[in-house]
Amino acid sequence: MSEDKGKENESTLSRKKIIINLIVVLIIGLVINIVISFFADFQETFDTLKTVNLFFIVKVFVVFSMAYLIDLIRLYIVTLSFHKKIKFKDAIYNTISYYFMSNITPMASGGQPYQIYHLTKLGIESTLATNIVLSRLVENLLFSSAVILIFIRRVMSILGRIGTGKYILIIGIIAALGFSALLILLFLNPKLIYKLFNFLLKIFPLKNKSKFEQRLQKLENWLEELKLSIKTLWVEKAHIVTFDFILGGFIVFFHSLGLYIALTSITSRSYSILEIFILFIIMNFVIYYIPTPGSTGGVETLYGIVLASFMPGRFVSTTILLWRFATYYLQIAFEGVILLMTRTKEKGFST
């Protein structure tokens, strides 16, 4: 009885946190957009809004939403390769919950842990669930890093057109490449995590070392199983990883295409799709380090600084306002509706 009550309280607390984060997101977003409009001349922004065909918001929303379908396909392909069957409703919930939780947690950090948690509740081993989610993250970092390195000359050309904001992007690129290298190293050899904790256990005095040693032993065994799971996917099922990698690249492309559509629709100018694609990847390297729910506020500020070098100033605030509405706030509303529709309750577990 008390256990059920504890679960109920935990669920309620979780809902409270989600509601609080949503309120914070809306407040920060509203304040930042007001500030941007103020500095850009509110009347000018309003006049520009009157001249824009707002139907492009639907196009941006649809293009951006292609990520849901692609990630749903990716989830099915990888799980089926391990002979795991997931109900369509659960697969939709797991896919959408990743984006929703990322959008409302600091540094977009909540999506992957929740996705792992949900997969384990569906009966998938924690090592396989972790492997699936971490593999996607590694693939995304590899793809973005590869684009930066392959088109380094174009990257330098783009950075050269940006004012002082280029230093923020350069720091972000260096930090992201360093983080990518570290994560890939840990991904290739997960037992490094055990060695780190084991080292800390030896140098720090603890009252009850035996308890921590038991936990470390469990961690070592779990990491060994994770390593085997990673090897199975990346070596024995390399064709699955290759296909998943390509699909992940399409997600990045569709997300950048949303920005391209917004720029061309509002300014009526022509832009290079490749240049916007690279610019989008560069800025994404930076925004994930902004410690607000869904990087709210930081995204608007960074895009405002960067886009000011690529379009007339009178269009900047309008572009950020409408693009962000289509790719973030409207997406959160859509994700919330889908999660409510696909919410399940089985064997005492409520998602």
Short mmCIF file of C-alpha atoms in Angstrom, two decimals:
data_model
loop_
_atom_site.label_atom_id
_atom_site.label_comp_id
_atom_site.label_asym_id
_atom_site.label_seq_id
_atom_site.Cartn_x
_atom_site.Cartn_y
_atom_site.Cartn_z
CA MET A 1 0.00 0.00 0.00
CA SER A 2 2.73 2.43 1.00
CA GLU A 3 4.71 1.40 -2.11
CA ASP A 4 1.75 2.31 -4.35
CA LYS A 5 1.41 5.63 -2.57
CA GLY A 6 5.13 6.27 -3.07
CA LYS A 7 4.79 5.59 -6.80
CA GLU A 8 1.80 7.91 -6.94
CA ASN A 9 3.71 10.68 -5.18
CA GLU A 10 6.67 10.15 -7.52
CA SER A 11 4.37 10.38 -10.54
CA THR A 12 2.74 13.53 -9.18
CA LEU A 13 6.12 15.06 -8.49
CA SER A 14 7.18 14.22 -12.03
CA ARG A 15 4.09 15.94 -13.43
CA LYS A 16 4.74 18.98 -11.24
CA LYS A 17 8.30 19.22 -12.53
CA ILE A 18 7.08 19.01 -16.12
CA ILE A 19 4.48 21.76 -15.55
CA ILE A 20 7.05 23.97 -13.78
CA ASN A 21 9.55 23.49 -16.61
CA LEU A 22 6.89 24.31 -19.20
CA ILE A 23 6.02 27.53 -17.36
CA VAL A 24 9.72 28.45 -17.14
CA VAL A 25 10.12 27.76 -20.87
CA LEU A 26 7.19 30.01 -21.77
CA ILE A 27 8.30 32.84 -19.46
CA ILE A 28 11.93 32.83 -20.64
CA GLY A 29 10.88 32.55 -24.29
CA LEU A 30 8.39 35.40 -23.94
CA VAL A 31 10.88 37.69 -22.18
CA ILE A 32 13.70 36.98 -24.66
CA ASN A 33 11.47 37.57 -27.69
CA ILE A 34 10.19 40.82 -26.18
CA VAL A 35 13.79 41.95 -25.57
CA ILE A 36 14.84 41.02 -29.12
CA SER A 37 11.83 42.83 -30.58
CA PHE A 38 12.57 45.87 -28.40
CA PHE A 39 16.15 46.18 -29.63
CA ALA A 40 15.13 45.48 -33.22
CA ASP A 41 12.29 48.05 -33.12
CA PHE A 42 8.94 46.52 -32.22
CA GLN A 43 7.04 48.53 -34.86
CA GLU A 44 9.40 47.27 -37.56
CA THR A 45 8.86 43.68 -36.42
CA PHE A 46 5.09 44.19 -36.44
CA ASP A 47 5.18 45.71 -39.95
CA THR A 48 7.25 42.78 -41.23
CA LEU A 49 4.80 40.29 -39.71
CA LYS A 50 1.96 41.90 -41.68
CA THR A 51 3.79 41.33 -44.98
CA VAL A 52 4.68 37.68 -44.39
CA ASN A 53 2.50 34.79 -45.58
CA LEU A 54 2.26 32.87 -42.30
CA PHE A 55 1.41 29.63 -44.14
CA PHE A 56 5.15 28.97 -44.25
CA ILE A 57 4.90 28.14 -40.51
CA VAL A 58 2.92 25.03 -41.46
CA LYS A 59 5.64 24.03 -43.95
CA VAL A 60 8.37 24.52 -41.33
CA PHE A 61 6.36 22.55 -38.77
CA VAL A 62 5.77 19.63 -41.16
CA VAL A 63 9.40 19.52 -42.34
CA PHE A 64 10.68 19.69 -38.77
CA SER A 65 8.23 16.98 -37.71
CA MET A 66 9.72 14.52 -40.22
CA ALA A 67 12.21 13.75 -37.44
CA TYR A 68 9.47 11.93 -35.50
CA LEU A 69 8.74 9.56 -38.36
CA ILE A 70 12.43 8.92 -39.10
CA ASP A 71 13.26 8.25 -35.43
CA LEU A 72 10.25 5.91 -35.20
CA ILE A 73 11.63 3.92 -38.15
CA ARG A 74 15.11 3.91 -36.57
CA LEU A 75 13.73 2.54 -33.30
CA TYR A 76 11.90 -0.29 -35.07
CA ILE A 77 14.89 -1.25 -37.22
CA VAL A 78 17.37 -1.45 -34.32
CA THR A 79 15.03 -3.24 -31.88
CA LEU A 80 13.91 -5.76 -34.51
CA SER A 81 17.56 -6.51 -35.32
CA PHE A 82 17.81 -7.71 -31.69
CA HIS A 83 14.53 -9.66 -32.06
CA LYS A 84 12.63 -7.24 -29.81
CA LYS A 85 9.05 -6.32 -30.67
CA ILE A 86 7.55 -3.02 -29.52
CA LYS A 87 3.91 -2.05 -29.87
CA PHE A 88 3.34 0.79 -32.32
CA LYS A 89 1.75 2.90 -29.59
CA ASP A 90 4.74 2.39 -27.29
CA ALA A 91 7.18 3.16 -30.11
CA ILE A 92 5.41 6.46 -30.81
CA TYR A 93 5.40 7.32 -27.11
CA ASN A 94 9.10 6.54 -26.74
CA THR A 95 10.04 8.59 -29.81
CA ILE A 96 7.93 11.63 -28.94
CA SER A 97 8.92 11.54 -25.26
CA TYR A 98 12.58 11.95 -26.25
CA TYR A 99 11.85 15.26 -28.00
CA PHE A 100 9.38 16.45 -25.37
CA MET A 101 11.69 15.80 -22.41
CA SER A 102 14.64 17.33 -24.29
CA ASN A 103 12.58 20.45 -24.96
CA ILE A 104 11.74 21.06 -21.30
CA THR A 105 14.94 20.04 -19.48
CA PRO A 106 18.17 22.06 -19.04
CA MET A 107 20.71 21.59 -21.84
CA ALA A 108 18.14 19.31 -23.54
CA SER A 109 19.49 16.56 -21.26
CA GLY A 110 16.30 14.77 -20.18
CA GLY A 111 15.26 13.11 -23.43
CA GLN A 112 17.79 10.29 -23.62
CA PRO A 113 17.62 9.16 -19.94
CA TYR A 114 13.82 9.08 -20.11
CA GLN A 115 13.92 7.15 -23.36
CA ILE A 116 16.19 4.53 -21.77
CA TYR A 117 13.92 4.37 -18.71
CA HIS A 118 10.83 3.87 -20.86
CA LEU A 119 12.45 1.15 -23.02
CA THR A 120 13.43 -0.81 -19.91
CA LYS A 121 9.84 -0.59 -18.66
CA LEU A 122 8.75 -2.13 -21.96
CA GLY A 123 10.88 -5.17 -21.16
CA ILE A 124 14.07 -4.32 -23.07
CA GLU A 125 17.31 -4.99 -21.20
CA SER A 126 18.84 -1.83 -19.73
CA THR A 127 22.11 -2.50 -21.56
CA LEU A 128 20.37 -2.76 -24.94
CA ALA A 129 18.19 0.31 -24.21
CA THR A 130 21.30 2.29 -23.26
CA ASN A 131 23.11 1.00 -26.35
CA ILE A 132 20.27 2.09 -28.66
CA VAL A 133 20.05 5.60 -27.22
CA LEU A 134 23.81 6.19 -26.85
CA SER A 135 24.47 4.87 -30.36
CA ARG A 136 22.15 7.53 -31.76
CA LEU A 137 23.95 10.21 -29.79
CA VAL A 138 27.36 9.01 -30.99
CA GLU A 139 26.13 8.80 -34.58
CA ASN A 140 24.80 12.34 -34.38
CA LEU A 141 28.08 13.66 -32.98
CA LEU A 142 30.06 11.77 -35.63
CA PHE A 143 27.83 13.11 -38.41
CA SER A 144 28.01 16.73 -37.22
CA SER A 145 31.76 16.53 -36.61
CA ALA A 146 32.31 14.98 -40.05
CA VAL A 147 30.32 17.77 -41.75
CA ILE A 148 32.36 20.41 -39.90
CA LEU A 149 35.68 18.79 -40.85
CA ILE A 150 34.72 17.98 -44.47
CA PHE A 151 33.46 21.51 -45.13
CA ILE A 152 36.05 23.24 -42.93
CA ARG A 153 36.79 25.87 -45.61
CA ARG A 154 33.10 26.73 -45.90
CA VAL A 155 32.90 26.79 -42.09
CA MET A 156 35.77 29.29 -41.91
CA SER A 157 34.11 31.39 -44.62
CA ILE A 158 30.83 31.45 -42.67
CA LEU A 159 32.58 32.34 -39.41
CA GLY A 160 34.46 35.12 -41.19
CA ARG A 161 31.13 36.81 -42.04
CA ILE A 162 29.97 36.88 -38.42
CA GLY A 163 31.07 39.63 -36.04
CA THR A 164 32.11 39.06 -32.43
CA GLY A 165 29.58 36.22 -32.23
CA LYS A 166 32.00 34.03 -34.20
CA TYR A 167 34.13 33.59 -31.07
CA ILE A 168 31.15 32.02 -29.27
CA LEU A 169 30.71 29.62 -32.17
CA ILE A 170 34.42 28.77 -32.35
CA ILE A 171 34.50 27.98 -28.61
CA GLY A 172 31.34 25.91 -29.04
CA ILE A 173 32.80 23.94 -31.96
CA ILE A 174 36.04 23.19 -30.07
CA ALA A 175 34.13 22.19 -26.91
CA ALA A 176 31.70 20.01 -28.90
CA LEU A 177 34.48 18.24 -30.81
CA GLY A 178 36.30 17.60 -27.53
CA PHE A 179 33.13 16.30 -25.87
CA SER A 180 32.43 14.12 -28.92
CA ALA A 181 35.91 12.58 -28.71
CA LEU A 182 35.48 11.89 -24.98
CA LEU A 183 32.02 10.36 -25.40
CA ILE A 184 33.16 8.16 -28.27
CA LEU A 185 36.12 6.99 -26.16
CA LEU A 186 33.77 6.04 -23.31
CA PHE A 187 31.39 4.45 -25.79
CA LEU A 188 34.17 2.27 -27.23
CA ASN A 189 35.42 1.33 -23.78
CA PRO A 190 32.59 1.71 -21.19
CA LYS A 191 34.72 0.07 -18.48
CA LEU A 192 36.68 3.32 -18.24
CA ILE A 193 33.73 4.57 -16.17
CA TYR A 194 34.25 1.68 -13.72
CA LYS A 195 37.98 2.38 -13.55
CA LEU A 196 37.29 6.04 -12.76
CA PHE A 197 34.90 5.20 -9.90
CA ASN A 198 37.26 2.51 -8.64
CA PHE A 199 40.11 5.04 -8.57
CA LEU A 200 37.97 7.55 -6.66
CA LEU A 201 36.97 4.83 -4.18
CA LYS A 202 40.64 4.16 -3.41
CA ILE A 203 41.72 7.76 -2.88
CA PHE A 204 38.70 9.03 -0.93
CA PRO A 205 38.16 7.72 2.63
CA LEU A 206 34.72 6.18 3.11
CA LYS A 207 33.13 4.69 6.22
CA ASN A 208 31.43 1.79 4.48
CA LYS A 209 33.65 0.85 1.56
CA SER A 210 32.25 -2.67 1.23
CA LYS A 211 28.84 -1.30 0.26
CA PHE A 212 30.34 0.82 -2.52
CA GLU A 213 32.56 -2.04 -3.64
CA GLN A 214 29.47 -4.23 -4.10
CA ARG A 215 27.85 -1.51 -6.18
CA LEU A 216 31.01 -1.11 -8.20
CA GLN A 217 31.04 -4.84 -8.88
CA LYS A 218 27.48 -4.63 -10.19
CA LEU A 219 28.47 -1.61 -12.29
CA GLU A 220 31.44 -3.52 -13.73
CA ASN A 221 29.22 -6.46 -14.69
CA TRP A 222 26.63 -4.13 -16.23
CA LEU A 223 29.28 -2.23 -18.22
CA GLU A 224 30.68 -5.52 -19.48
CA GLU A 225 27.23 -6.47 -20.78
CA LEU A 226 26.87 -3.00 -22.32
CA LYS A 227 30.22 -3.42 -24.08
CA LEU A 228 29.07 -6.73 -25.56
CA SER A 229 25.78 -5.15 -26.67
CA ILE A 230 27.65 -2.27 -28.35
CA LYS A 231 30.00 -4.73 -30.09
CA THR A 232 27.04 -6.76 -31.35
CA LEU A 233 25.38 -3.68 -32.83
CA TRP A 234 28.42 -1.87 -34.24
CA VAL A 235 30.42 -4.90 -35.45
CA GLU A 236 28.05 -7.78 -36.11
CA LYS A 237 25.21 -5.51 -37.24
CA ALA A 238 27.32 -2.79 -38.89
CA HIS A 239 24.83 -2.50 -41.77
CA ILE A 240 22.12 -1.54 -39.26
CA VAL A 241 24.37 1.17 -37.77
CA THR A 242 25.20 2.46 -41.27
CA PHE A 243 21.53 2.76 -42.20
CA ASP A 244 20.72 4.33 -38.81
CA PHE A 245 23.57 6.82 -39.33
CA ILE A 246 22.18 7.86 -42.73
CA LEU A 247 18.67 8.29 -41.30
CA GLY A 248 20.13 10.42 -38.49
CA GLY A 249 21.76 12.63 -41.12
CA PHE A 250 18.36 13.13 -42.77
CA ILE A 251 16.95 14.35 -39.44
CA VAL A 252 19.64 17.03 -39.22
CA PHE A 253 18.94 17.98 -42.85
CA PHE A 254 15.18 18.32 -42.30
CA HIS A 255 15.75 20.42 -39.17
CA SER A 256 18.07 22.75 -41.10
CA LEU A 257 15.58 22.82 -43.98
CA GLY A 258 13.05 24.33 -41.57
CA LEU A 259 15.45 27.23 -40.96
CA TYR A 260 16.04 27.57 -44.73
CA ILE A 261 12.30 27.77 -45.42
CA ALA A 262 11.89 30.43 -42.70
CA LEU A 263 14.74 32.56 -44.08
CA THR A 264 13.57 32.43 -47.71
CA SER A 265 9.89 32.96 -46.82
CA ILE A 266 10.46 36.01 -44.63
CA THR A 267 13.24 37.80 -46.53
CA SER A 268 12.27 36.65 -50.06
CA ARG A 269 15.98 36.18 -50.73
CA SER A 270 17.85 33.16 -52.04
CA TYR A 271 20.21 31.28 -49.74
CA SER A 272 22.51 28.30 -50.22
CA ILE A 273 20.91 25.21 -48.69
CA LEU A 274 24.38 23.80 -47.99
CA GLU A 275 25.45 27.00 -46.21
CA ILE A 276 22.33 27.02 -44.02
CA PHE A 277 22.84 23.30 -43.33
CA ILE A 278 26.41 23.93 -42.12
CA LEU A 279 25.38 27.04 -40.17
CA PHE A 280 22.63 25.07 -38.44
CA ILE A 281 25.09 22.35 -37.36
CA ILE A 282 27.57 24.95 -36.07
CA MET A 283 24.91 26.67 -33.95
CA ASN A 284 23.59 23.34 -32.66
CA PHE A 285 27.06 22.60 -31.33
CA VAL A 286 26.70 25.63 -29.06
CA ILE A 287 23.06 25.69 -27.94
CA TYR A 288 23.19 22.31 -26.17
CA TYR A 289 25.48 23.87 -23.54
CA ILE A 290 22.94 26.56 -22.60
CA PRO A 291 21.64 25.62 -19.09
CA THR A 292 17.97 26.53 -19.52
CA PRO A 293 15.02 24.20 -20.24
CA GLY A 294 15.31 23.31 -23.92
CA SER A 295 18.07 25.96 -24.15
CA THR A 296 15.26 28.53 -24.21
CA GLY A 297 16.48 32.09 -24.43
CA GLY A 298 19.97 31.07 -25.45
CA VAL A 299 18.75 29.78 -28.82
CA GLU A 300 16.95 33.04 -29.60
CA THR A 301 19.94 35.13 -28.51
CA LEU A 302 22.53 33.09 -30.42
CA TYR A 303 20.46 32.93 -33.59
CA GLY A 304 19.83 36.67 -33.32
CA ILE A 305 23.57 37.39 -33.15
CA VAL A 306 24.43 35.04 -36.02
CA LEU A 307 21.53 35.71 -38.40
CA ALA A 308 22.14 39.47 -38.18
CA SER A 309 25.18 38.81 -40.41
CA PHE A 310 23.15 36.91 -43.02
CA MET A 311 20.04 39.06 -43.50
CA PRO A 312 18.83 42.65 -43.20
CA GLY A 313 18.39 43.65 -39.55
CA ARG A 314 14.66 44.36 -39.93
CA PHE A 315 13.98 40.66 -40.59
CA VAL A 316 16.00 39.16 -37.72
CA SER A 317 13.51 39.35 -34.85
CA THR A 318 10.59 38.25 -37.07
CA THR A 319 12.55 35.25 -38.37
CA ILE A 320 13.57 34.12 -34.91
CA LEU A 321 10.07 34.62 -33.51
CA LEU A 322 8.25 32.64 -36.23
CA TRP A 323 10.91 29.97 -36.77
CA ARG A 324 11.15 29.30 -33.03
CA PHE A 325 7.35 29.17 -32.76
CA ALA A 326 7.14 26.53 -35.52
CA THR A 327 10.09 24.41 -34.38
CA TYR A 328 9.81 24.64 -30.61
CA TYR A 329 6.64 25.96 -28.99
CA LEU A 330 4.30 24.43 -31.56
CA GLN A 331 6.28 21.19 -31.38
CA ILE A 332 5.94 21.04 -27.57
CA ALA A 333 2.16 21.43 -27.89
CA PHE A 334 2.03 18.72 -30.58
CA GLU A 335 4.27 16.39 -28.55
CA GLY A 336 2.16 16.92 -25.43
CA VAL A 337 -1.02 15.95 -27.28
CA ILE A 338 0.58 12.83 -28.79
CA LEU A 339 1.96 11.75 -25.40
CA LEU A 340 -1.47 12.08 -23.82
CA MET A 341 -3.03 10.06 -26.65
CA THR A 342 -0.45 7.27 -26.43
CA ARG A 343 -0.19 7.21 -22.63
CA THR A 344 -0.43 3.63 -21.36
CA LYS A 345 -0.88 1.99 -18.00
CA GLU A 346 0.18 -1.61 -17.70
CA LYS A 347 1.04 -3.75 -14.68
CA GLY A 348 1.05 -0.80 -12.33
CA PHE A 349 3.41 1.21 -14.55
CA SER A 350 2.16 4.49 -15.93
CA THR A 351 4.00 6.29 -18.72
#
